[in-house]
C-alpha atoms as one frame of an Amber mdcrd trajectory, in Angstrom:
protein
   9.531  78.477   8.356   9.167  81.709  10.276   9.394  85.000   8.315  12.744
  86.720   8.339  12.728  90.296   9.688  14.194  92.820   7.305  16.832  95.389
   8.157  15.844  99.050   8.307  17.718 101.607   6.271  20.823 102.781   8.161
  23.586 105.270   7.527  26.380 103.776   5.378  29.001 103.965   8.153  26.903
 101.781  10.479  27.549  98.068   9.995  24.465  95.865  10.449  23.727  92.197
   9.924  20.997  89.750  10.869  21.594  86.051  11.642  19.429  83.093  12.531
  19.761  81.250  15.836  22.542  79.071  14.413  24.641  82.107  13.457  23.968
  81.968   9.686  23.754  85.380   8.029  20.276  86.208   6.779  20.789  89.801
   5.689  23.296  92.651   5.918  23.785  96.178   4.633  26.359  97.315   2.068
  28.688  98.711   4.740  28.835  95.268   6.375  29.459  93.584   3.017  32.285
  96.024   2.223  34.065  95.094   5.453  33.250  91.404   5.913  32.668  90.401
   2.295  30.386  87.575   1.151  32.523  84.620   2.249  30.492  83.693   5.317
  29.576  85.727   8.360  33.047  85.780   9.901  35.199  84.717   6.948  37.575
  87.662   7.248  38.250  87.309  10.965  41.266  85.445  12.380  40.330  81.946
  13.579  40.346  82.918  17.273  38.297  86.083  16.672  35.833  84.132  14.518
  35.332  81.653  17.361  34.646  84.440  19.861  32.245  86.156  17.442  30.307
  82.927  16.915  30.106  82.348  20.687  28.691  85.875  21.152  26.145  85.246
  18.378  24.965  82.046  20.068  24.767  83.806  23.457  22.591  86.557  21.943
  20.351  83.947  20.258  19.644  82.557  23.731  18.378  85.924  24.931  21.529
  87.634  26.198  23.223  90.726  24.861  26.932  91.200  24.198  28.230  94.720
  23.657  31.466  96.600  22.975  33.425  93.709  21.454  36.390  94.629  19.223
  37.432  92.394  16.314  40.224  92.744  13.740  39.014  92.217  10.167  41.613
  90.998   7.690  41.401  91.997   4.021  38.729  94.626   4.523  39.070  98.296
   3.599  42.632  99.578   3.924  45.982  97.820   3.940  46.176  96.340   7.447
  43.756  94.645   9.872  40.715  96.822  10.490  39.343  97.138  14.060  35.544
  96.898  14.233  33.398  97.475  17.334  30.327  95.177  17.375  27.226  94.684
  19.514  25.065  91.521  19.531  21.346  91.657  20.498  18.500  89.097  20.314
  15.495  89.923  18.102  12.521  88.674  20.112   9.857  87.981  17.504   6.434
  86.717  18.679   6.827  83.575  16.587  10.390  82.853  17.745  11.107  79.865
  19.959  12.527  81.057  23.328  16.279  80.608  23.389  16.498  80.493  19.573
  16.098  84.124  18.558  17.449  85.788  15.425  20.407  88.023  16.258  20.939
  91.650  15.240  24.605  92.620  14.997  25.595  96.238  14.521  28.771  98.218
  14.929  31.277 100.572  13.366  34.829 100.746  12.117  37.159 102.145  14.756
  39.893 104.650  14.220  43.510 104.377  15.425  43.907 100.734  14.319  47.284
 100.256  15.987  46.024 101.166  19.464  42.897  99.057  19.040  44.968  96.117
  17.852  47.018  96.361  21.018  43.839  96.555  23.113  42.421  93.549  21.299
  45.554  91.530  22.025  45.476  92.562  25.694  41.782  91.660  25.996  42.312
  88.230  24.470  45.256  87.575  26.782  43.202  88.609  29.819  40.370  86.310
  28.740  42.768  83.393  28.323  44.362  84.237  31.685  40.904  84.197  33.251
  40.208  80.733  31.858  43.571  79.440  33.056  42.996  80.966  36.497  39.617
  79.259  36.831  41.303  75.942  36.050  43.993  76.563  38.654  41.305  77.585
  41.168  39.526  74.253  40.592  42.725  72.289  41.218  43.580  74.399  44.264
  40.106  73.806  45.718  40.689  70.053  45.416  43.998  70.388  47.278  42.356
  72.460  50.019  39.535  69.928  50.281  42.133  67.251  51.004  44.000  69.493
  53.494  40.865  70.461  55.428  39.507  66.915  55.302  42.707  65.375  56.689
  42.808  68.120  59.343  39.347  67.021  60.482  40.465  63.386  60.547  43.543
  64.427  62.546  41.342  66.315  64.996  39.315  63.163  65.570  42.497  61.156
  66.199  43.881  63.794  68.593  40.669  63.776  70.607  40.814  59.986  70.819
  44.485  60.063  71.912  44.003  62.948  74.363  46.478  65.406  72.784  47.410
  68.585  74.651  46.003  72.070  74.052  49.050  73.341  72.163  48.664  70.616
  69.544  45.009  71.537  69.107  46.098  75.170  68.709  48.446  74.259  65.862
  45.658  72.305  64.192  43.294  75.252  64.528  45.860  77.515  62.859  46.203
  74.998  60.010  42.431  74.926  59.511  42.270  78.721  59.641  44.980  79.079
  56.996  43.290  76.522  54.730  39.957  78.257  55.208  41.500  81.603  54.269
  43.055  79.967  51.222  39.621  78.713  50.169  38.147  82.194  50.677  40.923
  83.675  48.534  40.120  81.199  45.738  36.434  82.183  45.951  37.413  85.844
  45.742  39.461  85.176  42.597  36.543  83.281  41.026  34.112  86.060  41.931
  36.452  88.713  40.538  36.882  86.897  37.215  33.116  86.434  36.918  32.421
  89.948  38.201  30.297  88.515  41.004  29.430  90.198  44.275  32.085  89.620
  46.945  31.479  88.222  50.427  29.008  90.099  52.611  30.629  92.319  55.242
  29.921  91.486  58.910  30.827  93.147  62.223  34.400  92.113  63.099  36.330
  92.293  66.387  39.798  93.552  65.412  41.636  92.382  68.516  40.471  88.814
  67.790  41.621  89.073  64.154  45.067  90.294  65.260  45.399  87.367  67.672
  44.526  84.941  64.850  47.140  86.560  62.590  49.809  86.184  65.262  49.075
  82.463  65.403  49.081  82.117  61.610  52.384  83.953  61.191  54.241  82.403
  64.125  56.509  80.300  61.845  57.733  83.520  60.171  58.511  85.607  63.286
  59.485  82.789  65.664  60.458  79.427  64.133  62.379  80.500  61.024  64.305
  83.399  62.669  65.330  81.135  65.568  66.584  78.538  63.099  68.803  81.255
  61.586  70.003  82.485  64.990  67.890  85.681  64.801  65.784  86.898  67.720
  62.502  88.721  67.016  60.564  89.748  70.092  56.804  90.266  69.826  55.007
  92.812  72.004  51.219  93.140  71.950  48.617  95.371  73.567  45.309  94.123
  72.206  42.551  96.145  73.815  38.937  95.244  72.952  37.551  97.920  70.624
  34.102  98.326  69.076  33.550  96.192  65.986  34.125  97.370  62.449  32.149
  96.272  59.399  34.340  94.090  57.200  35.322  90.740  55.730  37.470  88.726
  58.180  39.371  86.917  55.420  40.427  90.158  53.736  41.402  91.813  57.017
  43.574  88.822  57.916  45.171  89.066  54.467  46.150  92.713  55.129  47.559
  92.013  58.584  49.497  88.930  57.499  51.092  90.981  54.716  52.077  93.774
  57.116  53.481  91.343  59.696  55.596  89.583  57.058  56.847  92.943  55.761
  57.817  93.927  59.299  59.739  90.671  59.830  61.564  91.097  56.509  62.511
  94.644  57.533  64.432  93.234  60.539  67.092  90.932  58.984  69.221  91.184
  62.131  66.284  90.803  64.547  64.317  93.350  66.530  60.904  93.971  68.025
  57.527  93.463  66.339  54.646  95.311  67.996  50.921  94.940  67.446  48.305
  97.043  69.220  44.597  97.754  68.976  43.000 100.920  70.341  40.270 103.430
  69.653  40.275 107.081  68.645  36.989 108.982  68.594  34.680 106.863  66.398
  37.481 104.794  64.863  39.227 101.513  65.634  43.025 101.494  65.277  45.474
  98.687  64.537  49.201  99.468  64.656  51.924  97.154  63.344  55.439  98.364
  64.115  58.982  97.134  63.698  62.476  98.296  64.688  63.930  97.499  61.294
  65.642  99.394  58.504  62.907 101.995  58.034  62.038 103.951  54.886  63.186
 107.155  53.259  60.658 109.841  52.328  60.869 108.875  48.663  60.131 105.226
  49.459  57.208 106.213  51.712  55.693 108.262  48.883  55.815 105.300  46.494
  55.207 102.355  48.814  51.580 101.850  47.690  52.332 102.107  43.967  51.647
  98.904  41.983  54.838  96.938  41.178  57.031  99.166  43.375  59.222  97.026
  45.638  62.385  97.350  47.683  62.856  93.556  47.789  64.473  93.168  44.370
  63.474  90.105  42.345  61.988  88.479  45.435  59.091  90.934  45.695  56.032
  91.405  43.476  55.379  95.013  44.440  51.672  94.224  44.909  51.324  93.339
  48.609  50.946  96.857  49.978  48.952  97.971  46.944  46.408  95.231  47.555
  46.417  95.911  51.292  45.647  99.577  50.740  42.832  98.639  48.345  41.281
  96.287  50.903  41.525  98.873  53.690  39.889 101.507  51.478  37.100  99.059
  50.596  36.480  98.888  54.355  36.165 102.727  54.435  39.499 102.890  56.248
  42.940 104.353  55.620  46.585 103.450  56.195  49.028 105.872  57.822  52.814
 105.369  57.837  55.489 106.611  60.231  59.061 105.674  59.328  62.655 106.864
  59.366  65.768 105.171  57.995  67.339 103.050  60.718  64.497 103.667  63.190
  61.840 101.246  61.960  58.351 101.621  60.545  54.830 101.891  61.969  51.734
 101.121  59.880  48.512 102.469  61.371  45.173 101.145  60.081  42.159 103.337
  60.897  38.612 101.961  60.483  35.216 103.477  61.340  33.139 101.619  63.940
  30.278  99.337  62.902  26.822  99.693  64.420  26.472  95.905  64.821  28.058
  93.383  67.092  30.805  90.976  66.044  29.705  87.657  64.670  30.736  85.057
  67.239  33.479  82.683  66.179  32.039  79.333  65.183  33.212  76.997  67.892
  34.365  73.588  66.733  32.797  70.670  68.562  34.925  68.902  71.129  34.303
  65.687  69.260  32.429  64.440  66.240  28.769  64.954  67.181  26.811  61.851
  67.931  23.951  61.414  65.470  20.629  60.062  66.660  19.734  58.862  63.163
  21.799  56.046  61.643  24.003  56.691  58.650  22.827  56.018  55.115  24.308
  54.159  52.135  26.288  56.482  49.878  28.026  56.249  46.527  30.933  58.759
  46.429  32.060  59.673  42.902  35.235  61.634  42.100  38.031  61.282  39.556
  40.574  62.696  42.040  41.678  59.846  44.364  42.927  62.237  47.049  39.573
  64.032  47.320  37.513  60.859  46.936  39.425  59.108  49.726  39.237  61.894
  52.289  35.547  62.550  51.532  34.734  58.869  52.021  36.725  58.630  55.264
  34.962  61.670  56.712  31.534  60.313  55.803  32.370  56.918  57.298  33.472
  58.742  60.458  29.905  60.078  60.656  28.444  56.593  60.434  27.633  56.325
  56.730  28.174  53.201  54.615  30.278  54.465  51.686  31.144  52.924  48.321
  33.804  54.772  46.278  34.042  54.874  42.479  36.290  56.713  40.029  34.137
  58.873  37.746  30.631  58.967  36.277  30.780  55.889  34.011  32.011  53.781
  36.945  29.144  55.113  39.079  26.541  54.126  36.489  28.173  50.714  36.155
  28.081  50.175  39.930  24.390  51.109  40.084  23.626  48.864  37.109  25.404
  45.985  38.882  23.029  46.352  41.816  25.044  48.408  44.309  22.365  49.494
  46.795  22.656  53.143  47.897  20.348  55.784  49.339  22.099  58.780  47.721
  24.987  59.727  45.452  27.688  62.299  46.314  29.586  63.364  43.203  32.127
  65.933  42.095  30.848  68.402  39.496  33.922  68.752  37.252  35.039  65.365
  35.933  36.558  64.737  32.495  34.552  61.777  31.125  31.164  62.741  32.535
  30.359  65.849  34.581  28.455  65.638  37.837  25.361  67.184  36.241  25.512
  64.712  33.342  25.775  61.881  35.857  22.809  63.276  37.809  20.706  63.455
  34.635  21.595  59.844  33.755  20.751  58.676  37.292  17.396  60.425  37.167
  16.597  58.631  33.919  17.825  55.167  34.958  17.210  55.260  38.733  14.316
  57.679  39.393  14.106  58.932  42.950  17.793  58.411  43.799  19.006  61.817
  45.112  22.298  63.313  43.922  24.479  65.822  45.792  27.114  67.834  43.916
  30.483  68.768  45.427  32.024  71.755  43.631  34.355  74.688  44.040  32.249
  76.656  41.544  30.861  79.725  43.333  27.694  79.955  41.223  26.672  76.269
  41.066  23.177  75.689  42.445  20.845  72.749  42.873  18.184  72.582  40.145
  15.621  70.637  42.164  15.218  67.971  39.457  18.456  66.143  38.690  20.451
  67.657  41.594  19.027  67.616  45.121  21.769  69.653  46.840  25.092  71.415
  46.259  27.945  71.640  48.796  30.832  73.986  47.996  34.439  72.764  48.206
  36.424  72.841  50.351  33.741  71.774  52.819  33.439  71.182  56.552  32.220
  67.689  57.352  29.382  69.128  59.485  27.990  70.847  56.375  28.337  67.804
  54.129  26.923  65.439  56.749  23.856  67.659  57.270  23.234  67.855  53.511
  23.585  64.081  53.134  21.201  63.345  56.005  18.640  65.705  54.459  18.528
  63.295  51.485  17.991  60.190  53.639  14.864  58.120  52.920  12.005  59.580
  54.904  13.939  62.727  55.868
């Protein structure tokens, strides 16, 4: 048994404790004992707080550090719950096994218990909201995978039937909207995990505006016409030097402004979109001939939760749009008068690069010189499993479908001959990584590819040969599958 480090002398107001890698208390000072007592390490914490504290202890034992965590101690000093600020750090002793370090916990009693209790409640709610949001993002990624997959199948059918250009244009708009939806899900995941957002690239604004017009056509053309309302669209899209930005976010801003403009013209009117340049800046203007805004509304229009749409508006659209524009080193200017309409002017500095060319979709599914391979597709979601299998068969692969990890292992045990396995990562009975580990043990050399909407999932080189992010383009998945072919 390794020797236990002892605690140094500390001032009485500083709470300190030492635990082993399993979270069992080894030592503590008197100040800690006064607050937490002797009934276990976290015996005086509410059940939920005790669970979080234990999770932080385990994380620190693995080499991480967790700081500035507030917990409410029940039955400590004073009459009500006592807020305590704690920090968790690993103690890296020479004789310690990596990933199983003792943990030093220190902290202090906070003042103003009522305000800290409120902050603790808010923090817990935000953490639970984050977990719920990640679950929704996973489900939404599956839906988008099915949408994009069926769009690709539809494109193949349209090419075979010789559909006209307008039909292909509608399909392109559908794929663009689904792609933007997938990018929005990734942005939410990255925000919750505090990850770096997408890398900015040179963007041609006039091309982005044209895409937004196509995406929003149902809102300014189809729906108004159905209601007997006429909205005329006027554009003057001059090519301007590129700006540095994220195309998905810029489309999000412009879609929001176009929808606002349409909603500001309940009796119809004119929607105008222009691109131009001024000195070293690129300009986008979105105007309407609608109800306009008073000075007081203009002053508050970017405030969070401020809306003139009643219960139908969130009050966040323009706030988020302004934030995105500012992240692009730009600004938004407003011109508006009651009864005379509104003009939003977006001003962005030029980029020094050239716009990334739009990825052209092939006229047809590319012919592959190499024959397809035998695949086992594993997913517990029938909708995703079916569309993935159809797309892979379209590329010449021989596909067997199964529902979940246990079924995959059973199929392999029964002698189903495959060259590679394509599996979802998040499945209830057995995760994709667990399946990959079992396959490596029982069927050495059989490569496994993970499909996942998780932004930080990576191949480990041992159990998992490759990772493809959902929703995927079939070109990407097909290339990854062929890279696992025997002899590739």
